[in-house]
PDB file of C-alpha atoms in Angstrom:
ATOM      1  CA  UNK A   8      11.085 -37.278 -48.417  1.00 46.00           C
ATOM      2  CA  UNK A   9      13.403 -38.548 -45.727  1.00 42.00           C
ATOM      3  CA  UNK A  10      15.897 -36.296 -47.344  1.00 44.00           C
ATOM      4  CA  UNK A  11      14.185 -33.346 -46.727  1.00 44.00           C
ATOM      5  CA  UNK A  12      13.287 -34.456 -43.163  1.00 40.00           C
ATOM      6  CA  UNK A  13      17.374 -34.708 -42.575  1.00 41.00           C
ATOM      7  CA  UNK A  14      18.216 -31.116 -44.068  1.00 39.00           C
ATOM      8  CA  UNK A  15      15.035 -29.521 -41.795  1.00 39.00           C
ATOM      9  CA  UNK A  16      16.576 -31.412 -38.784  1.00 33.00           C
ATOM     10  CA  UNK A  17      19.874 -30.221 -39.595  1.00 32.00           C
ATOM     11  CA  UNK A  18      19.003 -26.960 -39.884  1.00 35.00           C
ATOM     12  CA  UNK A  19      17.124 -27.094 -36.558  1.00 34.00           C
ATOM     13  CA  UNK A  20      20.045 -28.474 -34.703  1.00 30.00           C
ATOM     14  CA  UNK A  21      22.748 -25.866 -36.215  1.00 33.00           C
ATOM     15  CA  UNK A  22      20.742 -22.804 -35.197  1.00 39.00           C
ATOM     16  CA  UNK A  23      19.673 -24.401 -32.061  1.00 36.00           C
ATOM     17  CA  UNK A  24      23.584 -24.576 -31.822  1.00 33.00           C
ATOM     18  CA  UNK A  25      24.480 -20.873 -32.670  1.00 36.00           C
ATOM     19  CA  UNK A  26      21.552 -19.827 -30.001  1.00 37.00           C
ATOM     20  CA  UNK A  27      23.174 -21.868 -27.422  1.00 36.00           C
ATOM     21  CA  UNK A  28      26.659 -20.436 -28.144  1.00 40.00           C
ATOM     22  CA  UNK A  29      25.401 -16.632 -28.311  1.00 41.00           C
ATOM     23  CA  UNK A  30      23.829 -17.178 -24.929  1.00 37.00           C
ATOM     24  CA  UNK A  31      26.917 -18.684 -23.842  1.00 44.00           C
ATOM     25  CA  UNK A  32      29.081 -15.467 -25.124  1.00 43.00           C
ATOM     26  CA  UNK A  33      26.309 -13.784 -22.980  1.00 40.00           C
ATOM     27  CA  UNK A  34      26.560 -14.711 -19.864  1.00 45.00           C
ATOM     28  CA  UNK A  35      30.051 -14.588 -20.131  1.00 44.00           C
ATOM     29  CA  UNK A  36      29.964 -11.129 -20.667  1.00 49.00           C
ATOM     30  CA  UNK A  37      27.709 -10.891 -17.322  1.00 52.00           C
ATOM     31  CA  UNK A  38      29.755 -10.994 -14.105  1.00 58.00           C
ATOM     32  CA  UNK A  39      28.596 -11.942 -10.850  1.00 52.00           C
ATOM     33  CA  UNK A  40      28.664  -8.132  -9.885  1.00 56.00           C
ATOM     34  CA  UNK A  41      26.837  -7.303 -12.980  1.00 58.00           C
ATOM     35  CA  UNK A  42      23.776  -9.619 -12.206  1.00 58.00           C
ATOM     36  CA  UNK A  43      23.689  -8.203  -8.076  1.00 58.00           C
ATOM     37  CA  UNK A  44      23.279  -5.187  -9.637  1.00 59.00           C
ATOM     38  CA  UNK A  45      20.598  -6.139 -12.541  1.00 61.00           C
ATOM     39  CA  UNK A  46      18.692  -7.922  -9.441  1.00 60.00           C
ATOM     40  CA  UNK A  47      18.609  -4.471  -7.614  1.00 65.00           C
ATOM     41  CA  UNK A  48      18.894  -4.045  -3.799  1.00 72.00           C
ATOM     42  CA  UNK A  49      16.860  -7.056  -2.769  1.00 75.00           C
ATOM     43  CA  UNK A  50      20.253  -9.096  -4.005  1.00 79.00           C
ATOM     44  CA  UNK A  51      22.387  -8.403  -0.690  1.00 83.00           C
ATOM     45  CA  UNK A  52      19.759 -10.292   1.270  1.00 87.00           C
ATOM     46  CA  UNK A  53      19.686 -13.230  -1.019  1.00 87.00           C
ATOM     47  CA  UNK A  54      23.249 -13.148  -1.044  1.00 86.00           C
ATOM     48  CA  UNK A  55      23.024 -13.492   3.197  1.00 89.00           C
ATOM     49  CA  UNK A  56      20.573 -16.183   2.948  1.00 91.00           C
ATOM     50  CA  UNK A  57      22.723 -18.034   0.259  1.00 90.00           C
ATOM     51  CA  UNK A  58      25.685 -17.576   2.870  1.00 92.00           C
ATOM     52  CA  UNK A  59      24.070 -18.893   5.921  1.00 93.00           C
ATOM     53  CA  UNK A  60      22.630 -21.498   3.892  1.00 93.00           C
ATOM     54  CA  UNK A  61      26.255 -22.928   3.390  1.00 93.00           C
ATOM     55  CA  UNK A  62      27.417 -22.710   6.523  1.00 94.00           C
ATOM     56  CA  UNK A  63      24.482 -23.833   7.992  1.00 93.00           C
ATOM     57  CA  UNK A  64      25.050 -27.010   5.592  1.00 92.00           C
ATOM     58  CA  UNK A  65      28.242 -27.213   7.058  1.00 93.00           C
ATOM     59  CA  UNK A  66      28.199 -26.951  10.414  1.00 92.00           C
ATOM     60  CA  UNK A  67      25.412 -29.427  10.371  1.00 91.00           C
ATOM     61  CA  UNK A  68      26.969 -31.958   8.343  1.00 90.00           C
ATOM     62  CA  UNK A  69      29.900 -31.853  11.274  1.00 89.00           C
ATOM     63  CA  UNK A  70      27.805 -31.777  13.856  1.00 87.00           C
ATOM     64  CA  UNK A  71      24.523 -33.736  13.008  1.00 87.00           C
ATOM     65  CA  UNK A  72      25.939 -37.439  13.554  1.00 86.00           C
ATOM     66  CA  UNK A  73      25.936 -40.334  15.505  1.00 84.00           C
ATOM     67  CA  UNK A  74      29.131 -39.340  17.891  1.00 84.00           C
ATOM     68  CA  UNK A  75      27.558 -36.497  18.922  1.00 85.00           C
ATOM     69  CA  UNK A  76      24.150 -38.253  20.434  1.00 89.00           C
ATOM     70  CA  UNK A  77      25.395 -41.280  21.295  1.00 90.00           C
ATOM     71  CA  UNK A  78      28.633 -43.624  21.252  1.00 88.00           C
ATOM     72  CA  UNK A  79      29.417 -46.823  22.019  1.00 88.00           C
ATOM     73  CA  UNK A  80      32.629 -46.160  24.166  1.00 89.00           C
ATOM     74  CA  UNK A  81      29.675 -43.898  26.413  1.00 90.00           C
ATOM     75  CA  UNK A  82      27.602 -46.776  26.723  1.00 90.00           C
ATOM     76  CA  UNK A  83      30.184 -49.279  27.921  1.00 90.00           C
ATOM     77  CA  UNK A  84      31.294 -47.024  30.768  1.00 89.00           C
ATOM     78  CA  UNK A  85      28.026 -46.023  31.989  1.00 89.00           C
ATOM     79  CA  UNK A  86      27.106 -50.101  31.876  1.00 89.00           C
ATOM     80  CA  UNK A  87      30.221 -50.694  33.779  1.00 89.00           C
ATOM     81  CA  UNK A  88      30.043 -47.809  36.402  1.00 89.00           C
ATOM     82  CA  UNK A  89      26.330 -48.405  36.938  1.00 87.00           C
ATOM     83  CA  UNK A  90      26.721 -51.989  37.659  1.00 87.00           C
ATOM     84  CA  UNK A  91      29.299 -50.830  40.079  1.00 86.00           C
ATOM     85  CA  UNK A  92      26.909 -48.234  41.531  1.00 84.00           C
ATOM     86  CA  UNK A  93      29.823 -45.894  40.971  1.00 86.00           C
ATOM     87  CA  UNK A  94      27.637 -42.899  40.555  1.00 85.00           C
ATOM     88  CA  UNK A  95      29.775 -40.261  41.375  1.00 88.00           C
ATOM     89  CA  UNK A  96      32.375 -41.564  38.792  1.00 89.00           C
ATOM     90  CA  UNK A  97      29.875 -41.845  36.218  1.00 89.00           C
ATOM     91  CA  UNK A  98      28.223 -38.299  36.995  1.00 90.00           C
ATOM     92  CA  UNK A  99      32.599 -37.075  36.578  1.00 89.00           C
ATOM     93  CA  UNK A 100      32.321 -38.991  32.766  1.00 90.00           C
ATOM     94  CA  UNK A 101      29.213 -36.913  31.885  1.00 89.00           C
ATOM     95  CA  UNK A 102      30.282 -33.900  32.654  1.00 88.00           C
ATOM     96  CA  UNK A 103      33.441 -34.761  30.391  1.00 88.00           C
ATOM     97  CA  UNK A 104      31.502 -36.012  27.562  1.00 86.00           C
ATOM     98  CA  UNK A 105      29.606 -33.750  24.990  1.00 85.00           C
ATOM     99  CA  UNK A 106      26.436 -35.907  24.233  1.00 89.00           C
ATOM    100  CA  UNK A 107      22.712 -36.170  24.195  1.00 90.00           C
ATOM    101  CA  UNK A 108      23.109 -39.394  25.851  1.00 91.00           C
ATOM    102  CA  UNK A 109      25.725 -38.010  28.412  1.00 91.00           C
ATOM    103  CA  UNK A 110      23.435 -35.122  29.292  1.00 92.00           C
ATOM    104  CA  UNK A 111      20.487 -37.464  30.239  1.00 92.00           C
ATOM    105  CA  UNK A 112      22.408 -39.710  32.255  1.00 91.00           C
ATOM    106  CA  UNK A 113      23.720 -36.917  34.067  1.00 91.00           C
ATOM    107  CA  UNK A 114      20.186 -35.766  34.795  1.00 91.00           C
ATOM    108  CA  UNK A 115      19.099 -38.861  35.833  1.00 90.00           C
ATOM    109  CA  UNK A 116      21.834 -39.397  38.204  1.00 89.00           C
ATOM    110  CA  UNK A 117      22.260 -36.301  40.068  1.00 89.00           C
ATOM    111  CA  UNK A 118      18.204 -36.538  40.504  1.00 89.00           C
ATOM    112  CA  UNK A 119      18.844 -40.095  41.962  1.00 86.00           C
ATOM    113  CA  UNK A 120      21.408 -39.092  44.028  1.00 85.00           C
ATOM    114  CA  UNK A 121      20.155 -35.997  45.385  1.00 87.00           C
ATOM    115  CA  UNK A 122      16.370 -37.348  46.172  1.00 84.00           C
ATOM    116  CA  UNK A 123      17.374 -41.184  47.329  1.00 80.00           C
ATOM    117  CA  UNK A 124      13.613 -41.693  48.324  1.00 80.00           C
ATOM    118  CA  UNK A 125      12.462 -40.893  45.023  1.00 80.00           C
ATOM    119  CA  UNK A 126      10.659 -43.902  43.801  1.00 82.00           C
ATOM    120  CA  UNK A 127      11.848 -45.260  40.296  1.00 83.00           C
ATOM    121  CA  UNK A 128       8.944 -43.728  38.447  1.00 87.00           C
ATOM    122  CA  UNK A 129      10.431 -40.143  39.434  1.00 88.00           C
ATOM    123  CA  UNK A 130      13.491 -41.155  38.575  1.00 87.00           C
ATOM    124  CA  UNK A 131      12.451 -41.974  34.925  1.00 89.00           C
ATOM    125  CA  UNK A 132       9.664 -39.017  34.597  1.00 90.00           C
ATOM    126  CA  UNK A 133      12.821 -36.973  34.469  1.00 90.00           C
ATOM    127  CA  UNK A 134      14.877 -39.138  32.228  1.00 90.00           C
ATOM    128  CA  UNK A 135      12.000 -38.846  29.633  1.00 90.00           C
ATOM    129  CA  UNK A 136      11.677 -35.159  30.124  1.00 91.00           C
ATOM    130  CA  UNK A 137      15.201 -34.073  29.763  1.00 91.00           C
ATOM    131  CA  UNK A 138      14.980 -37.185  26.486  1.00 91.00           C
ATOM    132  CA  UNK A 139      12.111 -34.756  24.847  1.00 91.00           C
ATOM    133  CA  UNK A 140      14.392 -32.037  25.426  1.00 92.00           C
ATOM    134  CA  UNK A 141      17.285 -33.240  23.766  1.00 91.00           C
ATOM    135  CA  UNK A 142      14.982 -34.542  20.825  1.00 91.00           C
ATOM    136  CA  UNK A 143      13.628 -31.294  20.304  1.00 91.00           C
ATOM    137  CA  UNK A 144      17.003 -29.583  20.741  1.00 90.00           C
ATOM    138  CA  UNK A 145      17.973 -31.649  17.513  1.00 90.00           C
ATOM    139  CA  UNK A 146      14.952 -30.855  16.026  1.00 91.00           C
ATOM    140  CA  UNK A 147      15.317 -27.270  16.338  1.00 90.00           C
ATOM    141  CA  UNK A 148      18.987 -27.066  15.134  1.00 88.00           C
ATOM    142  CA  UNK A 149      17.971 -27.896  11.805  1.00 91.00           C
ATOM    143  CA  UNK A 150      15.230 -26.014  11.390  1.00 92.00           C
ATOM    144  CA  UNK A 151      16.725 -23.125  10.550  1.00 92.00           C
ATOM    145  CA  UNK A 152      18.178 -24.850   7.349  1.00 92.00           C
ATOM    146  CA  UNK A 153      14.009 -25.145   6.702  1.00 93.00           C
ATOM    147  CA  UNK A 154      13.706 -21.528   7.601  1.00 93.00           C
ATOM    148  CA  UNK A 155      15.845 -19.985   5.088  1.00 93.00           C
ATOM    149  CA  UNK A 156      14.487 -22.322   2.348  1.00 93.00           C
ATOM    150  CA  UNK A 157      11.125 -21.066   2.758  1.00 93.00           C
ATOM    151  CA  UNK A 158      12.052 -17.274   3.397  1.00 93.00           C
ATOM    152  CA  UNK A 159      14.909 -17.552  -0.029  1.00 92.00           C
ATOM    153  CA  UNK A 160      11.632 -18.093  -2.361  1.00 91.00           C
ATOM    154  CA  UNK A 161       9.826 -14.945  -0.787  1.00 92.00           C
ATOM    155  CA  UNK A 162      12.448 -12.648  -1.089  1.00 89.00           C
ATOM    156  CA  UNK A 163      12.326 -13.626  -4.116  1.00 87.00           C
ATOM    157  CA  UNK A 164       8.879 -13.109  -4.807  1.00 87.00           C
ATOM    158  CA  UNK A 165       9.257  -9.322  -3.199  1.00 87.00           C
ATOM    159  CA  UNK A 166      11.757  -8.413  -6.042  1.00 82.00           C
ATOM    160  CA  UNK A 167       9.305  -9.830  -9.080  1.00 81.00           C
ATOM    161  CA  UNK A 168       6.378  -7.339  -7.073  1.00 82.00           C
ATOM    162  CA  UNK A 169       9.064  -4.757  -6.813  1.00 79.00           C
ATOM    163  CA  UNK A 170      10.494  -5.226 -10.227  1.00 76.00           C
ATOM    164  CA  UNK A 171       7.214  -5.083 -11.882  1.00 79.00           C
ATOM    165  CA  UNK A 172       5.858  -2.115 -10.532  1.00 78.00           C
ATOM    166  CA  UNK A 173       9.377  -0.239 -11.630  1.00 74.00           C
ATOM    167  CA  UNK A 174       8.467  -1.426 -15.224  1.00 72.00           C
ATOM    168  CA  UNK A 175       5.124  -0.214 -14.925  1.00 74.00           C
ATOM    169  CA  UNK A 176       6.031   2.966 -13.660  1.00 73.00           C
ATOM    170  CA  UNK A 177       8.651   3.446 -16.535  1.00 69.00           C
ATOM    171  CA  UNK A 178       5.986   2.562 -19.238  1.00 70.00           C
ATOM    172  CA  UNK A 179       3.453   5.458 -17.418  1.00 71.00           C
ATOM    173  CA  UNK A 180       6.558   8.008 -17.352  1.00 71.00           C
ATOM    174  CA  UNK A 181       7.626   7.403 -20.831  1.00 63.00           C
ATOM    175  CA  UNK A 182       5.494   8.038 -24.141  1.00 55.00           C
ATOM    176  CA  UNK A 183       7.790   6.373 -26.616  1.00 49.00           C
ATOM    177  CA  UNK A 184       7.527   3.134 -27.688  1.00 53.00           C
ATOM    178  CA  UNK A 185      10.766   2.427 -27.357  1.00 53.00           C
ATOM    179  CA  UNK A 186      11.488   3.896 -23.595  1.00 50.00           C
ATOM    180  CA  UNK A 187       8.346   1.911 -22.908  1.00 53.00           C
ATOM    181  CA  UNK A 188      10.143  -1.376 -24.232  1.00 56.00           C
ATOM    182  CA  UNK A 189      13.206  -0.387 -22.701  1.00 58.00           C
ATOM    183  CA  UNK A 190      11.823  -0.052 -19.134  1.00 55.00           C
ATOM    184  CA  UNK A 191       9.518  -2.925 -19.111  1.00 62.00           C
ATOM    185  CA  UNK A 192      12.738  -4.616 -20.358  1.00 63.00           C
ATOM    186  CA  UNK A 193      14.591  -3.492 -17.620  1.00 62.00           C
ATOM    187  CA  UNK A 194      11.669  -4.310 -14.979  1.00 62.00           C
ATOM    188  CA  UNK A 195      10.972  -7.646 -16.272  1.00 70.00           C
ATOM    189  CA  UNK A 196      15.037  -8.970 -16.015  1.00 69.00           C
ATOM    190  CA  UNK A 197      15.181  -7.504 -12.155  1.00 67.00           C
ATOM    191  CA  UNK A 198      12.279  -9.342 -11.172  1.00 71.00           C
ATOM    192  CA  UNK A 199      13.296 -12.781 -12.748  1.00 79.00           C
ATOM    193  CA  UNK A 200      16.171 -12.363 -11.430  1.00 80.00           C
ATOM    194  CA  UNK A 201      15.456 -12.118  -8.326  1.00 82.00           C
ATOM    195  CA  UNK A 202      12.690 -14.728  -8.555  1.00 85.00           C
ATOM    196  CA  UNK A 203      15.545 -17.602  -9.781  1.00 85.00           C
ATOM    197  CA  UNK A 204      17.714 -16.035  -6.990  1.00 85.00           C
ATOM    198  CA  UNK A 205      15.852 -17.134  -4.618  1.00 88.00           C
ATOM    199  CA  UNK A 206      14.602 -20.348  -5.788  1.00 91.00           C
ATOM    200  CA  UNK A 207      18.056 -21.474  -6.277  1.00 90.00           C
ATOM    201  CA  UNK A 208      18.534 -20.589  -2.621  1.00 90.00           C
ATOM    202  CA  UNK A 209      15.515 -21.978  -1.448  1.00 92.00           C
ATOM    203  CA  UNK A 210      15.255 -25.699  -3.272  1.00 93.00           C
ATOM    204  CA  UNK A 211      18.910 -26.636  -1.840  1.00 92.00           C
ATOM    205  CA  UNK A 212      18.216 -25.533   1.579  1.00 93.00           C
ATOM    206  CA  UNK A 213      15.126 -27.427   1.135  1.00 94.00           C
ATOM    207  CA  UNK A 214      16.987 -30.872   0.470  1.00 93.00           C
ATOM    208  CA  UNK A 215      19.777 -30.215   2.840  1.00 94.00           C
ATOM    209  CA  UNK A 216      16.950 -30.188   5.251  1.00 94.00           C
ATOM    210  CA  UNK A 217      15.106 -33.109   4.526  1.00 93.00           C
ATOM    211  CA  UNK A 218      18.213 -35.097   4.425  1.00 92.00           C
ATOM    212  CA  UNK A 219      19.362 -33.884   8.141  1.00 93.00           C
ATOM    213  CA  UNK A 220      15.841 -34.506   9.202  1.00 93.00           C
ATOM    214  CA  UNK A 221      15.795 -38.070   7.897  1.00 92.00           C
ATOM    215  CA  UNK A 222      18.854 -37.788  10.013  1.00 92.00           C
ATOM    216  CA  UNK A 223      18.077 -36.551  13.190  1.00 93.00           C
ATOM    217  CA  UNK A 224      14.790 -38.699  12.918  1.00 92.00           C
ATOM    218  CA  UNK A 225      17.278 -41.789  13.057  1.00 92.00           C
ATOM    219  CA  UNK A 226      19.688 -40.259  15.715  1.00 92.00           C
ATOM    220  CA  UNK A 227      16.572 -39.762  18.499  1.00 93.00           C
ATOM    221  CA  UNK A 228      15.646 -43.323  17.657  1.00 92.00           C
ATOM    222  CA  UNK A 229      19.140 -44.644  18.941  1.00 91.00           C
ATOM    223  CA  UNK A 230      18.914 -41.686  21.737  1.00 91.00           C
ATOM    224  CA  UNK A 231      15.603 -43.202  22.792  1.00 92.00           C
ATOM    225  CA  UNK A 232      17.091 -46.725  22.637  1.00 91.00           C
ATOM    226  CA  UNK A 233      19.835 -46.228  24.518  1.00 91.00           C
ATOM    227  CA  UNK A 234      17.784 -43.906  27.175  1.00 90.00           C
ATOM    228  CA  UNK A 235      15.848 -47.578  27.731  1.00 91.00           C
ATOM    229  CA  UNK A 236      18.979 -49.167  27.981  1.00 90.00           C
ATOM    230  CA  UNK A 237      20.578 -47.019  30.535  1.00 90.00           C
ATOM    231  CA  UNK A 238      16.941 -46.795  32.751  1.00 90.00           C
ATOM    232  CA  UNK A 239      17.211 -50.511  32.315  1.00 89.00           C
ATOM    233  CA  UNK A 240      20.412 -50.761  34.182  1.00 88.00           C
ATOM    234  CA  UNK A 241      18.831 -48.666  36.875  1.00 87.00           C
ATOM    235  CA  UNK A 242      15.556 -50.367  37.296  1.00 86.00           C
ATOM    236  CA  UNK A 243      17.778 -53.147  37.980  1.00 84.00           C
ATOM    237  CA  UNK A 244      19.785 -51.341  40.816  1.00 81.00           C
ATOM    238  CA  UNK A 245      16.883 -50.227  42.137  1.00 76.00           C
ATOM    239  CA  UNK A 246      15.293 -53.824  42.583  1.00 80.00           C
ATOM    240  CA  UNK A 247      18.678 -55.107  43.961  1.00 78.00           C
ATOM    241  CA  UNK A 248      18.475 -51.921  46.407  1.00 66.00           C
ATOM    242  CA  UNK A 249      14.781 -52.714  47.250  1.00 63.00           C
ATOM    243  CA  UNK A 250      15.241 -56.402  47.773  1.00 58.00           C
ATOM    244  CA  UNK A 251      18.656 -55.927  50.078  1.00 54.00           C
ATOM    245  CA  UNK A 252      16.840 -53.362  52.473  1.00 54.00           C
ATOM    246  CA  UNK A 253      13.620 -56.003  52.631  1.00 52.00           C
ATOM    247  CA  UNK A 254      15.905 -58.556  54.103  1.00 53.00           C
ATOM    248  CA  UNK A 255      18.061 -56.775  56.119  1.00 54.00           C
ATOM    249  CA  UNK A 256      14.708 -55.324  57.886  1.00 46.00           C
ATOM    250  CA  UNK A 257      13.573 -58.784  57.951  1.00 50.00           C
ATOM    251  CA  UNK A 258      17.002 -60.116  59.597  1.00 56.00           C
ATOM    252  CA  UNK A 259      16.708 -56.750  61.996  1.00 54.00           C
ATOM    253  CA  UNK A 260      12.971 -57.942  63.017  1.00 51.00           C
ATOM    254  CA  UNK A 261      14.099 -61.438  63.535  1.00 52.00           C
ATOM    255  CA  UNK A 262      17.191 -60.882  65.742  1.00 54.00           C
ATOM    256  CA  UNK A 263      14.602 -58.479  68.256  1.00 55.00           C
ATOM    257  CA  UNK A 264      12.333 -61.078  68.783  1.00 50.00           C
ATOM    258  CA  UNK A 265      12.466 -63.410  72.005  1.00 50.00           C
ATOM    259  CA  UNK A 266      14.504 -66.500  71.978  1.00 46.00           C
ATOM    260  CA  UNK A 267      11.539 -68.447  72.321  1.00 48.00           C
ATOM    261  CA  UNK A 268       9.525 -67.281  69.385  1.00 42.00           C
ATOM    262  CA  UNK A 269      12.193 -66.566  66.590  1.00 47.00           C
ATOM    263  CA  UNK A 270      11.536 -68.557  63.442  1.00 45.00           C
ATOM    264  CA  UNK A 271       7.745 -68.617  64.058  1.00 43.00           C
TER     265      UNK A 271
END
C-alpha cells in the first residue's frame, strides 16, 4: 500500500515538473514587447504609472529623511545665535539651510523682528502655522506614491471591462466554434493581463507608501519637537526682554522722583 502511495506521488511530482518547465519554455518565448501588445493599448499607461512609481520611490527615498527636516548641526547654531539674540545672523543661516526646521525659524524670526510689539503668543501662532504647513507639505509629497497605487489597480480593471467585451463581441461575430474559442481566448488573456499589470503596479506603490508614511509620521514628530525647543529659547528671550524693560522703567521712575521721597 505505501508502495503504491510512492509511485502516485511520484508520478504527481514528475508531471507537476514537465508543466512547470513547459510554462517556463513559454514565457520565454513571450517578450516584454509581446505581452504590451497581448495587454492592448491600456499597457502604455500602466507602463507610465510603473515608471513614475520608481522614480517616485526614488526620489523619496533621497529626499524623505531626517537631514532634510531637521539636523543637529541646525539646532546648535540656532541655540547659540538665539542666546546671543543674534537674529539677523540666524535669519542669514536659514536662508542658507534647506530644512523644515530652517524654514520655521525663519518665519518666526522675521515676524519677531518686523512686529517687536507682538506679544509672544503672536509670535508662536505663526510658528505653529507655518509647523502645520511644513507637516502637511511632507504629507502631501508622498501621497502621490498612494495615488498611483490606487489608480495602477483601476486601469487595470478598465482593460478586464475592455477585454471582455472584445471577447464577447468576437463570440457574437463568429458562428464557429472554434473562432468563438479563439476570440474569447484572445479576450480573456488581454484582460488578465492587464488586471495583473496593474496589481503588480499598484501593491508596491502601496508598501512604498506606507513605509514613507511611517516615515514622515516620525520626521514631524522630531519637527514638532524641535519647533518646542526653538519657541523655548524664545519664550526665554522674551522674559529676559520683559523683565530688563520692567526695571529699567522702574530705575527711570525712581531717578524723577524728589530727593525727599525716593525709596518710599
Amino acid at each position: 500500500m505505501n508502495m503504491k502511495i510512492r509511485i502516485i506521488l511520484i508520478l504527481f511530482l514528475t508531471s507537476g515538473v514537465l508543466k512547470a518547465q513547459e510554462l517556463d519554455s513559454l514565457d520565454q518565448d513571450l517578450t516584454l514587447l509581446q505581452l504590451v501588445q497581448e495587454a492592448g493599448f491600456l499597457a502604455w499607461p500602466l507602463a507610465a504609472l510603473s515608471i513614475a512609481a520608481v522614480f517616485l520611490i526614488i526620489f523619496y527615498t533621497l529626499t524623505v529623511r531626517k537631514g532634510a527636516v531637521v539636523s543637529s548641526r541646525f539646532m546648535r547654531s540656532a541655540d547659540s545665535l538665539i542666546r546671543k539674540q543674534d537674529y539677523i545672523g540666524l535669519l542669514k543661516i536659514c536662508n542658507r539651510q534647506d530644512q523644515c526646521i530652517s524654514r520655521i525659524t525663519a518665519k518666526t524670526v522675521e515676524f519677531a523682528t518686523k512686529n517687536p510689539l507682538a506679544s509672544f503668543e503672536e509670535v508662536r501662532e505663526v510658528t505653529e502655522a507655518e509647523g502645520s504647513r511644513q507637516a502637511s507639505l511632507l504629507h502631501q509629497r508622498i501621497q502621490y506614491l498612494a495615488d498611483i497605487g490606487a489608480i495602477a489597480p483601476m486601469v487595470g480593471l478598465l482593460g478586464t471591462v475592455v477585454g471582455m467585451i472584445k471577447a464577447f463581441r468576437e463570440i457574437a461575430q463568429h458562428s464557429f466554434v472554434g473562432s468563438k474559442q479563439t476570440g474569447l481566448a484572445s479576450g480573456v488573456s488581454e484582460a488578465l493581463l492587464t488586471t495583473a499589470g496593474g496589481l503588480c503596479i499598484g501593491i508596491p506603490a502601496l508598501i512604498f507608501y506606507s513605509l514613507f508614511r511611517g516615515k514622515v509620521q516620525g520626521l514631524v514628530a522630531e519637527l514638532e519637537a524641535a519647533s518646542t525647543h526653538i519657541m523655548a529659547l524664545l519664550a526665554a528671550q522674551y522674559k529676559r526682554a520683559s523683565g530688563a524693560k520692567s526695571k529699567s522703567v522702574k530705575q527711570k521712575t525712581e531717578n524723577s522722583r524728589p530727593a525727599d521721597i525716593r525709596g518710599i
